[in-house]
mmCIF file of C-alpha atoms in Angstrom:
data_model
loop_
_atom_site.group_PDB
_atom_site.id
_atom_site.type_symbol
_atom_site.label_atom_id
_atom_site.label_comp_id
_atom_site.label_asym_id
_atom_site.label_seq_id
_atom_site.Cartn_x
_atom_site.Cartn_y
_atom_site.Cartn_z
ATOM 1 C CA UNK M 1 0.000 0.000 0.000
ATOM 2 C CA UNK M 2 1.167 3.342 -0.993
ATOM 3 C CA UNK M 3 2.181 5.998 1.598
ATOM 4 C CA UNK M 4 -0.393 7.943 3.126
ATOM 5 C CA UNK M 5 0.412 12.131 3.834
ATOM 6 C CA UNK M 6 -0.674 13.582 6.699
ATOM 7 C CA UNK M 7 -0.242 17.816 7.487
ATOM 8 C CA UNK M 8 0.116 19.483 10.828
ATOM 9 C CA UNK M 9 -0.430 23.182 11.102
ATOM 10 C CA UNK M 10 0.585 24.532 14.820
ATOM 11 C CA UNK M 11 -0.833 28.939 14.947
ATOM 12 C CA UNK M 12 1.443 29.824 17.409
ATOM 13 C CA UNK M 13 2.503 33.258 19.461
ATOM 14 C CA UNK M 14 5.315 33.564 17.424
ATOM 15 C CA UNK M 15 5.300 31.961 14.708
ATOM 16 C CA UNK M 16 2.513 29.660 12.230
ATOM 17 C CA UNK M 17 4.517 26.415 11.225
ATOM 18 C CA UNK M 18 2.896 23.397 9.038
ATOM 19 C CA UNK M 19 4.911 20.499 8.461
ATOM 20 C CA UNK M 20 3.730 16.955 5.996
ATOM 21 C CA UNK M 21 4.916 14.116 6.314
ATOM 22 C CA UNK M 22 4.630 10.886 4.410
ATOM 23 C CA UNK M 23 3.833 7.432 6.885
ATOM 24 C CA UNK M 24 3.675 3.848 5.453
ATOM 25 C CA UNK M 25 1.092 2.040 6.549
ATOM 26 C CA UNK M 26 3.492 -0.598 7.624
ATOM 27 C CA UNK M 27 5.301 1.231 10.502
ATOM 28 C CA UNK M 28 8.088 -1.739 10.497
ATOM 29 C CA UNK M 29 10.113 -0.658 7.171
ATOM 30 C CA UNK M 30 13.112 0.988 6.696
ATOM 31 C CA UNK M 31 11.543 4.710 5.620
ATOM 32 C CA UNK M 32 8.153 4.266 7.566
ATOM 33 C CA UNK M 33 8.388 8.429 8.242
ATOM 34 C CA UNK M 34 9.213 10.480 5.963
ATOM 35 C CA UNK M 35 9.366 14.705 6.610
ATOM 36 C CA UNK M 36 8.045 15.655 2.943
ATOM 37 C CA UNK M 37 7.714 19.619 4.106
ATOM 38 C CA UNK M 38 8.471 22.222 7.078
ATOM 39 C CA UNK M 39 7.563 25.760 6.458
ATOM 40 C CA UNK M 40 7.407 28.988 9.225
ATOM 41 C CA UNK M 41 6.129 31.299 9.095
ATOM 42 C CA UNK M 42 7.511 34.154 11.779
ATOM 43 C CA UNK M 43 3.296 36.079 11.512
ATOM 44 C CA UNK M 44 3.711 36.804 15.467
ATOM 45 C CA UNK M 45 -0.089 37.141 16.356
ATOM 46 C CA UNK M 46 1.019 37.301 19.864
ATOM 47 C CA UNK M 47 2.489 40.986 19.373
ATOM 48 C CA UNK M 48 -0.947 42.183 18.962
ATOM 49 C CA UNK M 49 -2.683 39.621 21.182
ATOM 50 C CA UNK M 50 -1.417 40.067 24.360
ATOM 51 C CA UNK M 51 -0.815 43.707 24.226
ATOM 52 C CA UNK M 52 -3.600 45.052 22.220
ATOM 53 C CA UNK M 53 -6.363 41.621 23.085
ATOM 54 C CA UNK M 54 -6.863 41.463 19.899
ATOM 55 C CA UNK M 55 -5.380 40.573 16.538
ATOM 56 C CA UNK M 56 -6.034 42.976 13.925
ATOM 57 C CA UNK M 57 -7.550 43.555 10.636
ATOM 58 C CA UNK M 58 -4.274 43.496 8.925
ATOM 59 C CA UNK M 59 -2.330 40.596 10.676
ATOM 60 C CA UNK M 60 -5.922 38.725 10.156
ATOM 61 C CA UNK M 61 -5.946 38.868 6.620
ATOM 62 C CA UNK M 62 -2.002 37.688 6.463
ATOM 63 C CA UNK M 63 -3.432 34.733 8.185
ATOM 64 C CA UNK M 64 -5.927 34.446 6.244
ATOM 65 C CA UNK M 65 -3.587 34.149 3.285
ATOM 66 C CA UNK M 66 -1.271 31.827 4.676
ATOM 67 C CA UNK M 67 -3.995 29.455 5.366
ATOM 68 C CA UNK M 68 -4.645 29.537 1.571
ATOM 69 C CA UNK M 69 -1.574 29.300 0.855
ATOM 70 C CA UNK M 70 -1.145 26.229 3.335
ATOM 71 C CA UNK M 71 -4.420 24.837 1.650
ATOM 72 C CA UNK M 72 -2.632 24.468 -1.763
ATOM 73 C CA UNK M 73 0.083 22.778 -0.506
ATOM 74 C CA UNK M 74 -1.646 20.586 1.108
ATOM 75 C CA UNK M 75 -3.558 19.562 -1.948
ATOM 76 C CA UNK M 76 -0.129 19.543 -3.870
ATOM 77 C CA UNK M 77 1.078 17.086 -1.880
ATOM 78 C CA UNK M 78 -2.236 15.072 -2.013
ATOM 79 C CA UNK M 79 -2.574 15.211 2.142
ATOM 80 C CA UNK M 80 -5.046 12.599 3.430
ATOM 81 C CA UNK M 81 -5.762 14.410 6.639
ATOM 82 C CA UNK M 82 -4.865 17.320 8.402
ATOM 83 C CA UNK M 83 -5.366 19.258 11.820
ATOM 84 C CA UNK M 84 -5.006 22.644 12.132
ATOM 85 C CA UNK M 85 -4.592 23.840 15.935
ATOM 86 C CA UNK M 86 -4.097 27.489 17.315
ATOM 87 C CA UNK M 87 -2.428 28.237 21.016
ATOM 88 C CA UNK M 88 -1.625 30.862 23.442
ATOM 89 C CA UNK M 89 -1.935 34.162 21.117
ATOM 90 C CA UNK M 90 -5.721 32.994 19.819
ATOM 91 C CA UNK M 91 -6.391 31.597 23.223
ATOM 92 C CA UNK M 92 -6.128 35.163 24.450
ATOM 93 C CA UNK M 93 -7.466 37.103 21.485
ATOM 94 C CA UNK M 94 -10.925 38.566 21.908
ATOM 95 C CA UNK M 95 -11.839 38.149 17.920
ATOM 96 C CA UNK M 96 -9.735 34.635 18.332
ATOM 97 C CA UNK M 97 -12.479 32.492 17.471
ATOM 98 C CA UNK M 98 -14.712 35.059 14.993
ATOM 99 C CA UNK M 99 -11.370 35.021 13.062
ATOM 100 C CA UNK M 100 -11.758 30.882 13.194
ATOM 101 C CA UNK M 101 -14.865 30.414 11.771
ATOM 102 C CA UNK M 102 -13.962 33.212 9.167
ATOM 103 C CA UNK M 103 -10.994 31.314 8.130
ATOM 104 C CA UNK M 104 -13.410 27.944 8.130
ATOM 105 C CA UNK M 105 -15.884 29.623 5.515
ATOM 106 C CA UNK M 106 -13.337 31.430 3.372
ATOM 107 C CA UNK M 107 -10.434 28.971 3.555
ATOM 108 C CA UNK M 108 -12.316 25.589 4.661
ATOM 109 C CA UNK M 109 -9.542 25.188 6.866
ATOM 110 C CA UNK M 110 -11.011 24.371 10.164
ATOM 111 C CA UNK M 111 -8.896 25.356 13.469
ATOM 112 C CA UNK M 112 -9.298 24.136 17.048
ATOM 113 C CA UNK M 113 -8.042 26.625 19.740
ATOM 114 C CA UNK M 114 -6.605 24.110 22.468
ATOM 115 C CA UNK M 115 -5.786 24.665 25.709
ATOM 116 C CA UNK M 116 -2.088 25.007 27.444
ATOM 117 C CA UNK M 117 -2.360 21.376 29.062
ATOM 118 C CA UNK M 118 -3.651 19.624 25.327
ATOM 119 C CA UNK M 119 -0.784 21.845 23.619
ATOM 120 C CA UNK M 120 1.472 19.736 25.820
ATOM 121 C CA UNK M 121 -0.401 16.254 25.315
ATOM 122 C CA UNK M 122 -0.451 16.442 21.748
ATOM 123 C CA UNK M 123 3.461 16.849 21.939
ATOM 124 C CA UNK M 124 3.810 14.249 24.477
ATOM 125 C CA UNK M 125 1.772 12.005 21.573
ATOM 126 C CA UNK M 126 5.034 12.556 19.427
ATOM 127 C CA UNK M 127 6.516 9.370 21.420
ATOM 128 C CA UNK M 128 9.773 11.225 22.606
ATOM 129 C CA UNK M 129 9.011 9.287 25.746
ATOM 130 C CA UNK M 130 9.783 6.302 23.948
ATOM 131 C CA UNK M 131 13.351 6.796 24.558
ATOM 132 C CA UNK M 132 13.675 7.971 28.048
ATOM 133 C CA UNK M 133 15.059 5.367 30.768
ATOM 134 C CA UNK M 134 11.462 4.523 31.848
ATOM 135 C CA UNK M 135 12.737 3.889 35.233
ATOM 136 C CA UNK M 136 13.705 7.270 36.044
ATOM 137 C CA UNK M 137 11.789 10.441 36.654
ATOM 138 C CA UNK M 138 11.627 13.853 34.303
ATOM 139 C CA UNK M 139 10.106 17.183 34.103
ATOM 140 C CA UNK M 140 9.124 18.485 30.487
ATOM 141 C CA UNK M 141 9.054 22.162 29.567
ATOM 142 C CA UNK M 142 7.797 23.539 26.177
ATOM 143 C CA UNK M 143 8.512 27.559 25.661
ATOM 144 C CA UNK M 144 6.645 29.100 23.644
ATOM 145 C CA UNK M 145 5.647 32.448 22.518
ATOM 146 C CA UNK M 146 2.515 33.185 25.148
ATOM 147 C CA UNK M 147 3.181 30.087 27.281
ATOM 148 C CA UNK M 148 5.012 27.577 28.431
ATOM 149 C CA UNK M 149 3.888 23.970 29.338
ATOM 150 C CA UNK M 150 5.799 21.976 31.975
ATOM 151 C CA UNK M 151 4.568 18.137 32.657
ATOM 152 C CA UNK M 152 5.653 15.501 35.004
ATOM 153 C CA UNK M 153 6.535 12.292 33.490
ATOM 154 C CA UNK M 154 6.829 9.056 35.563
ATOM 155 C CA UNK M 155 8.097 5.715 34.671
ATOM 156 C CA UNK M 156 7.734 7.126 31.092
ATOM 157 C CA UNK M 157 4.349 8.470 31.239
ATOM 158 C CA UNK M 158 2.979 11.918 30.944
ATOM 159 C CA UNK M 159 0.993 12.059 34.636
ATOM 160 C CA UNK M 160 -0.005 15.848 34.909
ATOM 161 C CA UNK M 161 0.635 18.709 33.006
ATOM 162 C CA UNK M 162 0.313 22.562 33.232
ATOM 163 C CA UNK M 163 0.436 25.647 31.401
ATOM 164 C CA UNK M 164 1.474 28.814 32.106
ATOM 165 C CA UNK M 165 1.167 32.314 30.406
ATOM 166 C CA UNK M 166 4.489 32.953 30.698
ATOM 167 C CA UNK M 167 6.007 33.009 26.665
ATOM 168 C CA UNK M 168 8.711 34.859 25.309
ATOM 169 C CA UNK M 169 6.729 37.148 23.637
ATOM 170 C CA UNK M 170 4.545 37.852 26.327
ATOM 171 C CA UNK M 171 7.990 38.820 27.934
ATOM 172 C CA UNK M 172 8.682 40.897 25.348
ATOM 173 C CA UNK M 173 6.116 42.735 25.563
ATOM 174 C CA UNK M 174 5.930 43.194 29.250
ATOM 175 C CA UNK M 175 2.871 40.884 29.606
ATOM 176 C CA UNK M 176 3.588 38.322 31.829
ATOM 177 C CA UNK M 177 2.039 38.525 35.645
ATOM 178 C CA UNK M 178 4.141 38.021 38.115
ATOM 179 C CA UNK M 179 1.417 35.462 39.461
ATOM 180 C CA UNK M 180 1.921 33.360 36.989
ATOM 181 C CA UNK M 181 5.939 32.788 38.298
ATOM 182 C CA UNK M 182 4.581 32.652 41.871
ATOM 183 C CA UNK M 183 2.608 29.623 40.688
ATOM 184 C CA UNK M 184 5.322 28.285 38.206
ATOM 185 C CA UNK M 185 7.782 28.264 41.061
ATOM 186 C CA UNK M 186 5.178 26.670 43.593
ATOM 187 C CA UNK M 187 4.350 23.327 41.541
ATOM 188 C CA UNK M 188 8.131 22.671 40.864
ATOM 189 C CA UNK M 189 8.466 22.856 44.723
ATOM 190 C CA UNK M 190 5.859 20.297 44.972
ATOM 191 C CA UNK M 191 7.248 18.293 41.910
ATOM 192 C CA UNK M 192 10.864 18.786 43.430
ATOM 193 C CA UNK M 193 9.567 17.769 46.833
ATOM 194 C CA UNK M 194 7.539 14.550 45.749
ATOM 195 C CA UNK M 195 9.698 13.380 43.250
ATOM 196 C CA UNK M 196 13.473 12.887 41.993
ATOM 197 C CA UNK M 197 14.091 14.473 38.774
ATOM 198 C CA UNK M 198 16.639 13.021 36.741
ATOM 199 C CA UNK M 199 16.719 15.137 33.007
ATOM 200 C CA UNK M 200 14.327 18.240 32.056
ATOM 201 C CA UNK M 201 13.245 17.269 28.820
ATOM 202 C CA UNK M 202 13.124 20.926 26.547
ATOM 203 C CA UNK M 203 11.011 20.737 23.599
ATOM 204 C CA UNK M 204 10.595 24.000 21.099
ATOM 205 C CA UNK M 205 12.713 25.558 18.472
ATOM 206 C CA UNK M 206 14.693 28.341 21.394
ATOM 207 C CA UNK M 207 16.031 24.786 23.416
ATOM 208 C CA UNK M 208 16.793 23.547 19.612
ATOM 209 C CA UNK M 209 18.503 26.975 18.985
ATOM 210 C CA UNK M 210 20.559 27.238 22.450
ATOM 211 C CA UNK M 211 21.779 23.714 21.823
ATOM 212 C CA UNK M 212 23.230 24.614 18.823
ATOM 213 C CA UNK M 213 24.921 27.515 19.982
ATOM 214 C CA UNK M 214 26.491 25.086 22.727
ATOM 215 C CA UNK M 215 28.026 23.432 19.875
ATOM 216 C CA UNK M 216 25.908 20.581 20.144
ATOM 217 C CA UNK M 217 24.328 18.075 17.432
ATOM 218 C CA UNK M 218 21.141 17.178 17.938
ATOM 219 C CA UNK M 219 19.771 14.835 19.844
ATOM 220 C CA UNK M 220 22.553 15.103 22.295
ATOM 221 C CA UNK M 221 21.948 16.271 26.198
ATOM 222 C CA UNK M 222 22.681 19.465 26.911
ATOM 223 C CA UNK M 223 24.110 20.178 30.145
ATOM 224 C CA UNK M 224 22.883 23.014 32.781
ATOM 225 C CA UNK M 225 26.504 24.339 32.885
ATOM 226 C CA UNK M 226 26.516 24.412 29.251
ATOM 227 C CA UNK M 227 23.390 26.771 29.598
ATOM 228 C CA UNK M 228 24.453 28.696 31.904
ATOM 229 C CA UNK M 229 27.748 29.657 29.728
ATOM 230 C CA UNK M 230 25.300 30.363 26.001
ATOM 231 C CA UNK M 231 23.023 32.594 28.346
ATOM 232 C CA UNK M 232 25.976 34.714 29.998
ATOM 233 C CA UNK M 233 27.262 34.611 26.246
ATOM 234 C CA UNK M 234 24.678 35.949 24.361
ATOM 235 C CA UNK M 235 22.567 37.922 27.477
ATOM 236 C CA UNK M 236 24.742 41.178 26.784
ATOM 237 C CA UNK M 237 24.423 41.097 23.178
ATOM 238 C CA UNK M 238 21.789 43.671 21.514
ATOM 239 C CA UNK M 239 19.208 41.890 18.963
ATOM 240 C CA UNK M 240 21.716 43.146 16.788
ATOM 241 C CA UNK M 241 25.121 41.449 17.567
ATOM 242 C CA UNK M 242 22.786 38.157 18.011
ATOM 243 C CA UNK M 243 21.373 38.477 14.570
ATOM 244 C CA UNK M 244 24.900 39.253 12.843
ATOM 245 C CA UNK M 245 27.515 37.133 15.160
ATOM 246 C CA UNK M 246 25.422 34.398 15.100
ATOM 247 C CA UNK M 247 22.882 34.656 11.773
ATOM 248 C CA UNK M 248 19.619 34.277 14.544
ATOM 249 C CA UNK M 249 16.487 35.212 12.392
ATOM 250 C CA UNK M 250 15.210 38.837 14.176
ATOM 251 C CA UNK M 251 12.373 37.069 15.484
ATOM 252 C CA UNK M 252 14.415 34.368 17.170
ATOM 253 C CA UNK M 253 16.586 37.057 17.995
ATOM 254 C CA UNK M 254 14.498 39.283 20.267
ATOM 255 C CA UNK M 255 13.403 35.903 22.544
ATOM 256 C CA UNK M 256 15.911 33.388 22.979
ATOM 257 C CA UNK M 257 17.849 35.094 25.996
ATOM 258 C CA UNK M 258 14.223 35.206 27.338
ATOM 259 C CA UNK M 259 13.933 31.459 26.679
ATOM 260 C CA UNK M 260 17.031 30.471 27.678
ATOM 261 C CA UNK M 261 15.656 32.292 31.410
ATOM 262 C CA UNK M 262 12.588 29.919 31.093
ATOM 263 C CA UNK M 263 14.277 26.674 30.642
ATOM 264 C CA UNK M 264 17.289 28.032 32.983
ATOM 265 C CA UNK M 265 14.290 28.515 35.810
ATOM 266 C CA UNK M 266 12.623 25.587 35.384
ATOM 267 C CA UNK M 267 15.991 23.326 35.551
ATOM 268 C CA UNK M 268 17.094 24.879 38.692
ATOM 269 C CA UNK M 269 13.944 24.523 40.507
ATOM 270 C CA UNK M 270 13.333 20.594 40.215
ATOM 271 C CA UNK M 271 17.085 20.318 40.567
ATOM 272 C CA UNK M 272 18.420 19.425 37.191
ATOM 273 C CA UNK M 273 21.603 19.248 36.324
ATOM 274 C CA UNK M 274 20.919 18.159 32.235
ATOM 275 C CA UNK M 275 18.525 18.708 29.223
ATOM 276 C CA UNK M 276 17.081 16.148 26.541
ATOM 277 C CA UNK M 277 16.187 17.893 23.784
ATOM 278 C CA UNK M 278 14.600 15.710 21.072
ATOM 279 C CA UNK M 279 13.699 17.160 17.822
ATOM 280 C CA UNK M 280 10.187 17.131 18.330
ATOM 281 C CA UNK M 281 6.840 19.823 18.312
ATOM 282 C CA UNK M 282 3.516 19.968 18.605
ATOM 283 C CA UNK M 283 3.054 19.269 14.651
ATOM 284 C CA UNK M 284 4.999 16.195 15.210
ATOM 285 C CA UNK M 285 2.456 14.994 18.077
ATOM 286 C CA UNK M 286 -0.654 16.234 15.859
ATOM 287 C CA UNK M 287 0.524 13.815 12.901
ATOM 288 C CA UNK M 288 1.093 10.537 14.942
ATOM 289 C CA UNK M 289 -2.367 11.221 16.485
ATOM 290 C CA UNK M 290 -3.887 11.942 12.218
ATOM 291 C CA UNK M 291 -1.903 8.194 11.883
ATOM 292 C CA UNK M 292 -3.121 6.414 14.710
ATOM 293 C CA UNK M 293 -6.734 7.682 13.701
ATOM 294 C CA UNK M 294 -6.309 6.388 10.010
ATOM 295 C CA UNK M 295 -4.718 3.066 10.805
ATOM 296 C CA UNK M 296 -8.160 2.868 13.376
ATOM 297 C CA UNK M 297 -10.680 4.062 10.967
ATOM 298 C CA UNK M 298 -8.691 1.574 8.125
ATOM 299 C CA UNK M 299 -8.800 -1.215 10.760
ATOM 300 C CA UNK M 300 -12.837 -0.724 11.275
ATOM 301 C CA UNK M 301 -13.175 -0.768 7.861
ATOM 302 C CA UNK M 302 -11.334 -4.020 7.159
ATOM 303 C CA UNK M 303 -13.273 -5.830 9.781
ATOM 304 C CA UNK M 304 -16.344 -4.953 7.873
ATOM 305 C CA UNK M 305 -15.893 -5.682 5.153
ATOM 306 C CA UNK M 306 -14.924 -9.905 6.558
ATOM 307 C CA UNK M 307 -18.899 -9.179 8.313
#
């Protein structure tokens, strides 16, 4: 049987990304996965949404055309299924959902606004647990643009997860409250207190940046101390020096020393000395879950058909 494509589309604070990928139905050969496309799109909604509560007329109607312009890829690539999902920035957005259904009639591109704690489920669906030493104990920490997700996982599964509206952009902007730290820091007490943490598993593209400019490949741990040094490295530098010493894109640029603060935080508070950071996003997690639902839907249809 002939590969089946599946698209992701993740409306972040920062940035809109859609990735396709190509799956065999038979998970057990060589090329069963196969990344066919990975755009971004750097639209920030969250500028406007968190300072402003609203996205306006003009970023709407970019959005609007990307979602076209997504559409026609999509059908380029002859995708099977798709799932479109929208975070933080239209979470917060007073026209947030108007500007859904207005995309659904013009576009036919239907979006679900999740919340903070199925932003992180969906990523958790990506399998990255797969790998850890299921024996052992780890926080997970997604920053994004508006929020950032931390979850608990426990002999290798995901047991409780939060979100917070603390984001990069938010901090940008001056828009984070500083109750939202006071009850960060308090449920990383209580993880710290109730559990031993071995690894903080970072997930996002600023933990995929800062581990590059560590001077490490992927998929390899990166070490607190080796966090510590990028942050005191780059913390002095304007937007700037970060964009010409080390060819950041501006909007990475203007957030990652704010990230690297995030994941910084959260690693100090549950006591971790280390970082996992596997190559995996919420697009990832929203195409295994499009898979698992065809391979179900194909299965139900197969046992019909022997009735």
């Amino acid at each position: 049987m002939d590969n089946i494509q599946f698209a992701a589309i993740d409306i972040g604070s920062n940035a809109v990304r859609m990735l396709i990928k190509s799956i065999s139905p038979d998970e057990n050969t060589d090329n069963a996965s196969r990344k066919l496309l990975m755009l971004r799109v750097p639209l920030r909604l969250g500028q406007e949404s968190f300072s402003l509560g609203k996205i306006s007329d003009k970023k709407a109607k970019k959005l609007i055309k990307l979602m076209k312009a997504f559409k026609h890829l999509m059908n380029v690539y002859d995708v099977s299924d798709y799932r479109a999902c929208a975070t933080s920035a239209m979470r917060d957005a007073e026209n947030g959902k108007a500007l859904v259904k207005e995309i659904r009639k013009e576009v036919g591109i239907k979006i679900d606004i999740i919340s903070g704690q199925e932003e992180a489920s969906i990523i958790y669906e990506s399998h990255f647990g797969d790998s850890l030493n299921q024996t052992l104990n780890h926080v997970y920490v997604d920053v994004g643009g508006g929020s950032t997700e931390v979850g608990l996982i426990v002999n290798g599964e995901l047991i409780q997860s939060q979100s917070y509206n603390i984001g990069t952009v938010r901090l940008l902007n001056d828009k984070v409250d500083s109750h939202e730290y006071e009850r960060l820091h308090s449920d990383l007490t209580e993880i710290k207190e109730k559990y031993s943490i071995t690894d903080v598993v970072g997930s996002g593209g600023n933990i995929l940046k800062l581990q590059s400019l560590a001077g490490k490949p992927k998929n390899e741990d990166l070490s607190l101390e080796e966090l510590e040094v990028v942050y005191s490295d780059i913390k002095p530098l304007s937007v700037e020096d970060l964009i010409n010493t080390y060819k950041m894109k501006p909007d990475r640029a203007d957030v990652i020393v704010h990230a690297a603060e995030i994941y910084l935080d959260v690693a100090r508070s549950v006591g971790c000395s280390n970082f996992i950071v596997p190559t995996i996003g919420l697009t990832d997690g929203i195409i295994h879950i499009l898979f698992i639902k065809w391979k179900d839907n194909n299965l139900i249809e197969k046992n019909n058909n022997w009735t």
